[in-house]
Amino acid sequence: MKTCFVVMGFGKKTDFETGRTLDLDKSYRNVIKPGVIASGLQCVRADEIVHSGLIDTPMYDQLFNADVVVADLSTSNKNAFYELGVRHALRPETTIVIAEDGMKTPPFDVNHIVIRKYHHLGEDIGFDEAMRFQAVLKDAIIEIMGRAERLRRDSPVYEFIRDLAPPKLAATRSLEGATVASPLVAAEGADDSHSAMMKQVDAAFGTGDFTTAKTLLAAIRAMRKAVAPDRPVDPYLVQRHALAAYKSAQPDKLTAFKEARELLALLEPETSNDPETLGMWGAVHKGLWTATKERDFLDVAVRAYERGFYLRNDYYNGINYAYLLNERAAAATDPAEAIADFVQARRVRREVLAICERWQKANPPPETASPETLAKFKSDEYWVLATIAEAQVGLEEGESGEARLSEAMVAAPLAWMGQATKDQVEKLKLLLAASPLKQLES
């Protein structure tokens, strides 16, 4: 069976040109892999290859030997660009380049190559768009594979160096003990097992069973570690594991937050520019501050949410950054520091309201969607409504904030979501009642 090797990033990645975060695993599972399989090819990504030793050997083998390579350049992933270059150097033909349509201007070296575009919603891909691009990719593969060999050429290396001959392997070769003859077969079982367990994780999150989600994620990470000990940690899995750990509140809240903190430390959050990591680092330290009232935890939480907000310009990091500025204002011993934080919180909330309004305009309710996509939309819509409500309460807009809060509570898909918002708004009201601005008024 002919093979297709997919070059792309894994998990959630932030495009620093636009500030958007895309779930590239959703791109692979919902768009790329189904499209490749529909064309009659076997599909594999590097994280699905079961191997012993370094991933480099089977990865380069696939870049050379795969009948087709699909390279997704979304978020301008450095590894994807490098691997695309390797493929173009090794093979003159059958390389398909794709990217999310948010990429503003491709780098000069690839801006003259055909790049097929798809639209990503950020956390997910709409059902209609997934079906559309699956068909685009399937048709492209079938069309290219149906051409005569001399008409398949798509590598700029062989286009501009006309007399260059593609390399050939020696008659006998050794891959230093790594088995790459059947990595795709081995990958199928590993991928199926991983996918099945991740569905159980999603189901556990959906019902609020965070203890089960935590157990499953620990098992998934252990399995992946056993198969590939040298593989770097998967940020998405670590983030989900940490979220499940502190949401479980087991064996108690303080211990759960400390466990999540240890997990996130694997992602080096002090220097990370990943807004997802920063948002969770902020949430964990916010919890530690609430549990212990140790000022260091509060300062770390403020810095994390602040960096995440200005990197991503998103409402989640922004609304939590604003809330913690009020917390820090209340804990300040210097009146000037308290006033500065209080005023900054108001400024951030105004920015957050503008972000939420833009989201609502850009994301009308889907007319037709899969159950999964619809559930994701309702969850996102709830958090936007809840954020607007909290921002208006924080700006002391009176009845508007309370009306928005009631609207958000009705829209909450899960009880714990509404309770989380309600708890934070009640705490915020107490902080506003002790506003340091009242000292200026008096």
Coordinates of C-alpha atoms in Angstrom, one line a residue:
M1 CA 0.0 0.0 0.0
K2 CA 1.4 3.4 -0.9
T3 CA 2.2 5.7 2.0
C4 CA 1.8 9.4 2.9
F5 CA 4.0 11.0 5.6
V6 CA 2.5 14.1 7.2
V7 CA 4.9 16.9 8.3
M8 CA 3.4 19.3 10.9
G9 CA 3.4 20.4 14.5
F10 CA 1.7 18.5 17.3
G11 CA -0.9 19.7 19.8
K12 CA -1.8 23.3 20.3
K13 CA 0.5 25.8 18.8
T14 CA 0.4 29.6 18.8
D15 CA 0.9 31.6 15.5
F16 CA 2.9 34.5 16.8
E17 CA 2.2 36.5 13.6
T18 CA -1.5 36.6 14.4
G19 CA -1.7 35.6 18.1
R20 CA -4.1 32.8 17.4
T21 CA -3.6 29.3 18.9
L22 CA -4.5 26.3 16.7
D23 CA -5.1 22.8 17.8
L24 CA -3.0 21.0 15.1
D25 CA -4.0 17.6 16.3
K26 CA -7.6 18.5 15.3
S27 CA -6.2 19.5 11.8
Y28 CA -4.6 16.1 11.5
R29 CA -7.3 13.9 12.9
N30 CA -10.3 15.7 11.4
V31 CA -9.0 16.9 8.1
I32 CA -5.6 15.6 6.9
K33 CA -5.7 11.9 7.9
P34 CA -9.3 11.3 6.6
G35 CA -8.4 13.1 3.3
V36 CA -5.2 11.0 2.8
I37 CA -7.0 7.7 3.6
A38 CA -9.8 8.6 1.2
S39 CA -7.2 8.9 -1.5
G40 CA -6.2 5.3 -0.9
L41 CA -2.9 5.9 0.9
Q42 CA -1.8 4.8 4.3
C43 CA -1.2 7.9 6.5
V44 CA 1.2 8.5 9.3
R45 CA 2.6 11.3 11.3
A46 CA 6.0 11.2 13.2
D47 CA 4.4 10.8 16.6
E48 CA 2.6 7.7 15.4
I49 CA 5.8 5.8 14.4
V50 CA 6.6 3.1 16.9
H51 CA 10.4 2.7 17.0
S52 CA 13.4 2.0 19.2
G53 CA 16.0 4.7 19.6
L54 CA 15.9 8.1 18.0
I55 CA 12.9 9.3 16.0
D56 CA 15.3 10.8 13.5
T57 CA 16.1 7.6 11.6
P58 CA 12.5 6.6 10.7
M59 CA 11.5 10.3 10.2
Y60 CA 14.2 10.8 7.5
D61 CA 13.4 7.5 6.0
Q62 CA 9.8 8.5 5.6
L63 CA 10.9 11.9 4.1
F64 CA 12.8 10.0 1.5
N65 CA 10.7 7.0 0.9
A66 CA 7.0 8.1 1.4
D67 CA 5.1 8.1 -1.9
V68 CA 3.5 11.4 -0.8
V69 CA 4.5 14.0 1.8
V70 CA 1.9 16.5 3.1
A71 CA 3.5 19.4 4.8
D72 CA 1.3 21.6 7.0
L73 CA 3.1 25.0 7.6
S74 CA 0.4 26.4 9.9
T75 CA 1.7 28.6 12.7
S76 CA 5.0 28.8 10.8
N77 CA 6.3 25.7 12.6
K78 CA 10.1 25.6 12.3
N79 CA 10.3 21.8 12.3
A80 CA 7.7 21.6 9.5
F81 CA 9.6 24.1 7.4
Y82 CA 12.9 22.2 7.9
E83 CA 11.4 18.8 7.1
L84 CA 9.7 20.3 4.0
G85 CA 13.2 21.5 2.9
V86 CA 14.6 18.0 3.4
R87 CA 11.9 16.5 1.3
H88 CA 12.3 19.0 -1.5
A89 CA 16.1 18.2 -1.5
L90 CA 15.5 14.4 -1.6
R91 CA 12.6 14.0 -3.9
P92 CA 11.6 16.1 -6.9
E93 CA 7.9 15.2 -6.8
T94 CA 4.8 14.4 -4.8
T95 CA 5.0 16.9 -2.0
I96 CA 1.8 18.7 -1.1
V97 CA 2.0 21.9 1.0
I98 CA -0.9 23.1 3.0
A99 CA -1.5 25.8 5.7
E100 CA -4.3 27.4 7.7
D101 CA -5.6 30.5 5.9
G102 CA -4.5 32.8 8.7
M103 CA -0.9 32.7 7.5
K104 CA -0.5 36.2 6.2
T105 CA 2.6 36.1 4.0
P106 CA 4.5 32.9 3.5
P107 CA 8.3 33.2 3.7
F108 CA 10.0 34.1 0.4
D109 CA 11.4 30.7 -0.2
V110 CA 7.9 29.1 -0.3
N111 CA 5.7 31.9 -1.5
H112 CA 6.0 30.7 -5.1
I113 CA 4.9 27.1 -4.2
V114 CA 1.2 26.1 -4.4
I115 CA -0.1 26.2 -0.8
R116 CA -3.6 24.8 -0.3
K117 CA -5.4 26.6 2.4
Y118 CA -8.0 25.5 5.0
H119 CA -9.8 27.5 7.7
H120 CA -9.3 26.7 11.4
L121 CA -11.5 28.0 14.1
G122 CA -8.7 27.8 16.7
E123 CA -9.7 25.0 19.0
D124 CA -11.5 23.1 16.3
I125 CA -12.5 23.0 12.6
G126 CA -16.1 23.4 11.5
F127 CA -17.7 20.3 10.0
D128 CA -18.4 21.8 6.6
E129 CA -14.8 23.1 6.3
A130 CA -13.4 19.7 7.4
M131 CA -15.5 17.9 4.7
R132 CA -14.5 20.5 2.1
F133 CA -10.7 20.3 2.7
Q134 CA -10.7 16.5 3.1
A135 CA -12.1 16.4 -0.5
V136 CA -9.5 19.0 -1.7
L137 CA -6.7 17.0 -0.2
K138 CA -8.0 13.7 -1.5
D139 CA -8.5 15.1 -5.0
A140 CA -5.0 16.6 -5.0
I141 CA -3.3 13.4 -4.0
I142 CA -5.3 11.3 -6.6
E143 CA -4.6 13.9 -9.3
I144 CA -0.8 14.1 -8.6
M145 CA -0.4 10.3 -8.2
G146 CA -2.2 9.9 -11.6
R147 CA 0.3 12.0 -13.5
A148 CA 3.2 10.7 -15.5
E149 CA 6.4 10.8 -13.3
R150 CA 7.9 13.7 -15.3
L151 CA 4.8 15.8 -14.6
R152 CA 4.8 15.2 -10.8
R153 CA 7.7 17.5 -10.2
D154 CA 7.0 20.1 -7.5
S155 CA 10.3 20.6 -5.7
P156 CA 11.9 24.1 -6.3
V157 CA 15.3 22.5 -5.8
Y158 CA 14.9 20.3 -8.9
E159 CA 13.0 23.1 -10.8
F160 CA 15.9 25.6 -10.5
I161 CA 18.8 23.1 -10.7
R162 CA 17.7 21.4 -13.9
D163 CA 20.4 18.8 -14.2
L164 CA 20.3 17.6 -10.6
A165 CA 19.7 13.9 -10.2
P166 CA 17.7 12.6 -7.2
P167 CA 19.7 10.5 -4.8
K168 CA 19.4 6.8 -4.6
L169 CA 20.1 4.4 -1.8
A170 CA 22.9 1.8 -2.0
A171 CA 21.9 -1.7 -2.7
T172 CA 22.5 -2.7 1.0
R173 CA 22.1 -0.4 4.0
S174 CA 21.8 -0.5 7.7
L175 CA 19.6 1.8 9.8
E176 CA 21.5 1.1 13.0
G177 CA 19.0 -1.5 14.3
A178 CA 15.9 0.7 13.8
T179 CA 13.1 -1.1 12.1
V180 CA 11.4 1.2 9.5
A181 CA 10.1 -1.4 7.1
S182 CA 6.8 -1.5 8.9
P183 CA 6.5 1.6 11.1
L184 CA 3.1 2.3 9.6
V185 CA 1.7 -1.1 10.7
A186 CA 3.0 -0.6 14.2
A187 CA 1.7 2.9 14.3
E188 CA -1.9 1.9 13.5
G189 CA -2.4 0.0 16.8
A190 CA -0.6 2.6 18.8
D191 CA -2.7 5.4 17.3
D192 CA -6.0 3.5 17.8
S193 CA -5.2 2.9 21.4
H194 CA -4.1 6.5 22.0
S195 CA -7.2 7.8 20.2
A196 CA -9.5 5.6 22.2
M197 CA -8.1 6.7 25.5
M198 CA -8.2 10.4 24.5
K199 CA -11.9 10.0 23.7
Q200 CA -12.3 8.6 27.2
V201 CA -10.4 11.6 28.6
D202 CA -12.7 14.0 26.7
A203 CA -15.8 12.2 28.0
A204 CA -14.4 12.4 31.6
F205 CA -13.8 16.1 31.2
G206 CA -17.3 16.5 29.7
T207 CA -18.9 15.0 32.8
G208 CA -16.6 16.7 35.3
D209 CA -14.9 13.4 36.3
F210 CA -11.5 14.9 36.6
T211 CA -10.0 12.1 38.7
T212 CA -10.7 9.6 35.9
A213 CA -9.3 12.1 33.3
K214 CA -6.1 12.5 35.4
T215 CA -5.6 8.7 35.7
L216 CA -6.1 8.2 31.9
L217 CA -3.7 11.0 31.0
A218 CA -1.1 9.6 33.3
A219 CA -1.5 6.2 31.6
I220 CA -1.3 7.7 28.1
R221 CA 1.9 9.6 29.0
A222 CA 3.5 6.5 30.5
M223 CA 2.6 4.5 27.4
R224 CA 4.2 7.1 25.1
K225 CA 7.3 7.3 27.3
A226 CA 7.7 3.5 27.3
V227 CA 7.5 3.4 23.5
A228 CA 9.9 6.4 23.0
P229 CA 11.9 7.2 26.1
D230 CA 13.8 10.0 24.3
R231 CA 10.7 11.7 22.9
P232 CA 10.2 15.3 24.3
V233 CA 7.2 15.8 26.4
D234 CA 3.9 16.6 24.6
P235 CA 2.8 20.1 25.8
Y236 CA -0.8 19.4 25.0
L237 CA -0.9 16.2 27.1
V238 CA 1.0 17.8 30.0
Q239 CA -1.4 20.8 29.9
R240 CA -4.5 18.4 30.0
H241 CA -2.9 16.3 32.8
A242 CA -2.2 19.4 34.9
L243 CA -5.8 20.7 34.3
A244 CA -7.2 17.4 35.4
A245 CA -5.0 17.3 38.4
Y246 CA -6.0 20.6 39.9
K247 CA -9.7 20.3 38.8
S248 CA -9.9 16.9 40.6
A249 CA -9.0 18.5 44.0
Q250 CA -7.6 15.1 45.1
P251 CA -6.6 14.3 47.7
D252 CA -7.2 17.9 48.6
K253 CA -7.1 21.3 46.8
L254 CA -3.7 22.4 48.0
T255 CA -2.0 19.1 47.1
A256 CA -3.8 19.0 43.7
F257 CA -2.5 22.5 42.8
K258 CA 1.0 21.5 43.8
E259 CA 0.8 18.4 41.6
A260 CA -0.3 20.5 38.7
R261 CA 2.5 22.9 39.3
E262 CA 5.1 20.1 39.1
L263 CA 3.6 18.9 35.9
L264 CA 3.6 22.3 34.2
A265 CA 7.2 22.9 35.3
L266 CA 8.1 20.3 32.6
L267 CA 7.1 23.0 30.1
E268 CA 9.4 25.7 31.5
P269 CA 6.6 28.2 32.1
E270 CA 9.0 30.9 33.4
T271 CA 10.4 31.4 29.9
S272 CA 7.6 29.9 27.8
N273 CA 5.8 32.0 25.2
D274 CA 3.0 29.5 24.9
P275 CA -0.2 31.2 26.0
E276 CA -1.9 27.9 27.0
T277 CA 1.0 27.1 29.3
L278 CA 1.1 30.6 30.7
G279 CA -2.7 30.6 31.3
M280 CA -2.5 27.3 33.2
W281 CA 0.6 28.4 35.2
G282 CA -1.4 31.4 36.2
A283 CA -4.5 29.3 37.2
V284 CA -2.4 27.0 39.3
H285 CA -0.7 29.8 41.2
K286 CA -4.0 31.6 41.5
G287 CA -5.2 28.5 43.3
L288 CA -2.1 28.3 45.4
W289 CA -2.6 32.0 46.4
T290 CA -6.2 31.4 47.4
A291 CA -5.2 28.3 49.5
T292 CA -2.2 29.8 51.2
K293 CA -2.3 33.6 50.8
E294 CA 1.4 33.5 50.2
R295 CA 2.2 36.7 48.2
D296 CA 4.8 35.0 45.9
F297 CA 2.1 32.8 44.4
L298 CA 0.0 35.8 43.6
D299 CA 2.9 37.6 41.9
V300 CA 3.7 34.6 39.8
A301 CA 0.0 34.3 38.8
V302 CA -0.2 38.0 37.8
R303 CA 2.9 37.7 35.7
A304 CA 1.7 34.5 33.9
Y305 CA -1.7 35.9 33.0
E306 CA -0.2 39.2 32.0
R307 CA 2.3 37.6 29.6
G308 CA -0.4 35.2 28.2
F309 CA -2.8 38.1 27.6
Y310 CA -0.3 40.3 25.8
L311 CA 1.0 37.4 23.7
R312 CA -2.4 36.1 22.7
N313 CA -4.7 39.1 23.2
D314 CA -7.4 36.7 24.5
Y315 CA -10.2 37.1 26.9
Y316 CA -9.3 34.1 29.2
N317 CA -5.9 35.4 30.2
G318 CA -7.2 39.0 30.2
I319 CA -10.1 38.5 32.6
N320 CA -8.0 36.5 35.0
Y321 CA -5.2 39.0 34.8
A322 CA -7.7 41.8 35.7
Y323 CA -9.2 39.8 38.6
L324 CA -5.8 39.1 40.1
L325 CA -4.8 42.8 39.8
N326 CA -7.8 43.5 42.1
E327 CA -6.6 40.8 44.4
R328 CA -3.1 42.3 44.5
A329 CA -4.6 45.8 45.1
A330 CA -6.4 44.5 48.1
A331 CA -3.3 42.8 49.5
A332 CA -1.0 45.9 48.9
T333 CA 0.4 47.8 51.8
D334 CA 1.4 50.8 49.6
P335 CA -1.7 52.9 48.6
A336 CA -0.1 54.0 45.4
E337 CA 0.6 50.4 44.3
A338 CA -3.0 49.4 45.2
I339 CA -4.4 52.3 43.1
A340 CA -2.1 51.5 40.2
D341 CA -3.3 47.8 40.1
F342 CA -6.9 48.8 40.5
V343 CA -6.8 51.2 37.6
Q344 CA -4.9 48.8 35.4
A345 CA -7.6 46.1 36.1
R346 CA -10.2 48.5 34.7
R347 CA -8.2 49.2 31.6
V348 CA -7.7 45.4 30.9
R349 CA -11.4 44.8 31.3
R350 CA -12.2 47.3 28.6
E351 CA -9.8 45.6 26.3
V352 CA -11.3 42.2 27.2
L353 CA -14.8 43.5 26.4
A354 CA -13.6 44.6 22.9
I355 CA -12.0 41.1 22.3
C356 CA -15.3 39.4 23.3
E357 CA -17.4 41.6 21.1
R358 CA -15.1 40.8 18.1
W359 CA -15.4 37.1 18.9
Q360 CA -19.2 37.3 18.9
K361 CA -19.2 39.0 15.5
A362 CA -16.8 36.5 14.0
N363 CA -18.5 33.4 15.5
P364 CA -22.3 33.3 14.8
P365 CA -24.1 30.1 15.9
P366 CA -23.4 27.4 13.3
E367 CA -26.5 26.5 11.1
T368 CA -25.3 22.9 10.6
A369 CA -22.6 21.3 12.6
S370 CA -21.6 17.9 14.1
P371 CA -22.5 17.3 17.7
E372 CA -18.8 17.7 18.7
T373 CA -18.5 21.0 16.9
L374 CA -21.8 22.3 18.3
A375 CA -20.8 21.3 21.8
K376 CA -17.5 23.1 21.4
F377 CA -19.3 26.2 20.1
K378 CA -21.7 26.3 23.1
S379 CA -18.7 25.9 25.5
D380 CA -16.8 28.8 23.9
E381 CA -20.0 30.9 23.7
Y382 CA -20.6 30.4 27.4
W383 CA -17.1 31.5 28.4
V384 CA -17.4 34.6 26.3
L385 CA -20.7 35.5 27.9
A386 CA -19.3 34.8 31.3
T387 CA -16.3 36.9 30.6
I388 CA -18.4 39.8 29.4
A389 CA -20.5 39.6 32.6
E390 CA -17.5 39.6 34.8
A391 CA -15.9 42.5 33.0
Q392 CA -19.0 44.6 33.3
V393 CA -19.3 43.8 37.0
G394 CA -15.6 44.7 37.4
L395 CA -16.3 48.0 35.6
E396 CA -19.2 48.5 38.0
E397 CA -21.7 48.9 35.2
G398 CA -24.6 48.0 37.6
E399 CA -27.6 46.3 36.0
S400 CA -25.8 45.5 32.8
G401 CA -23.3 43.2 34.5
E402 CA -26.0 41.4 36.5
A403 CA -28.1 40.9 33.4
R404 CA -25.2 39.5 31.5
L405 CA -24.4 37.2 34.4
S406 CA -27.9 35.8 34.4
E407 CA -27.7 35.3 30.7
A408 CA -24.4 33.4 31.1
M409 CA -25.7 31.2 33.8
V410 CA -28.6 30.0 31.6
A411 CA -26.1 29.3 28.8
A412 CA -23.7 27.2 30.9
P413 CA -23.4 23.7 29.3
L414 CA -22.1 22.2 32.5
A415 CA -22.9 23.0 36.1
W416 CA -19.2 23.4 37.2
M417 CA -18.7 26.2 34.6
G418 CA -21.5 28.3 36.0
Q419 CA -20.3 27.7 39.5
A420 CA -16.8 28.7 38.7
T421 CA -18.0 32.0 37.2
K422 CA -20.4 32.7 40.1
D423 CA -17.7 32.1 42.7
Q424 CA -15.2 34.5 41.0
V425 CA -17.8 37.2 40.5
E426 CA -18.8 37.1 44.2
K427 CA -15.2 37.4 45.2
L428 CA -14.7 40.3 42.8
K429 CA -17.7 42.2 44.3
L430 CA -16.0 42.0 47.7
L431 CA -12.7 43.4 46.2
L432 CA -14.6 46.2 44.5
A433 CA -16.3 47.1 47.8
A434 CA -12.9 47.7 49.3
S435 CA -11.7 49.9 46.3
P436 CA -8.6 52.0 47.0
L437 CA -10.1 54.7 44.8
K438 CA -12.6 55.4 47.7
Q439 CA -9.7 56.8 49.7
L440 CA -9.2 59.4 46.9
E441 CA -12.8 60.3 46.9
S442 CA -12.8 60.9 50.7

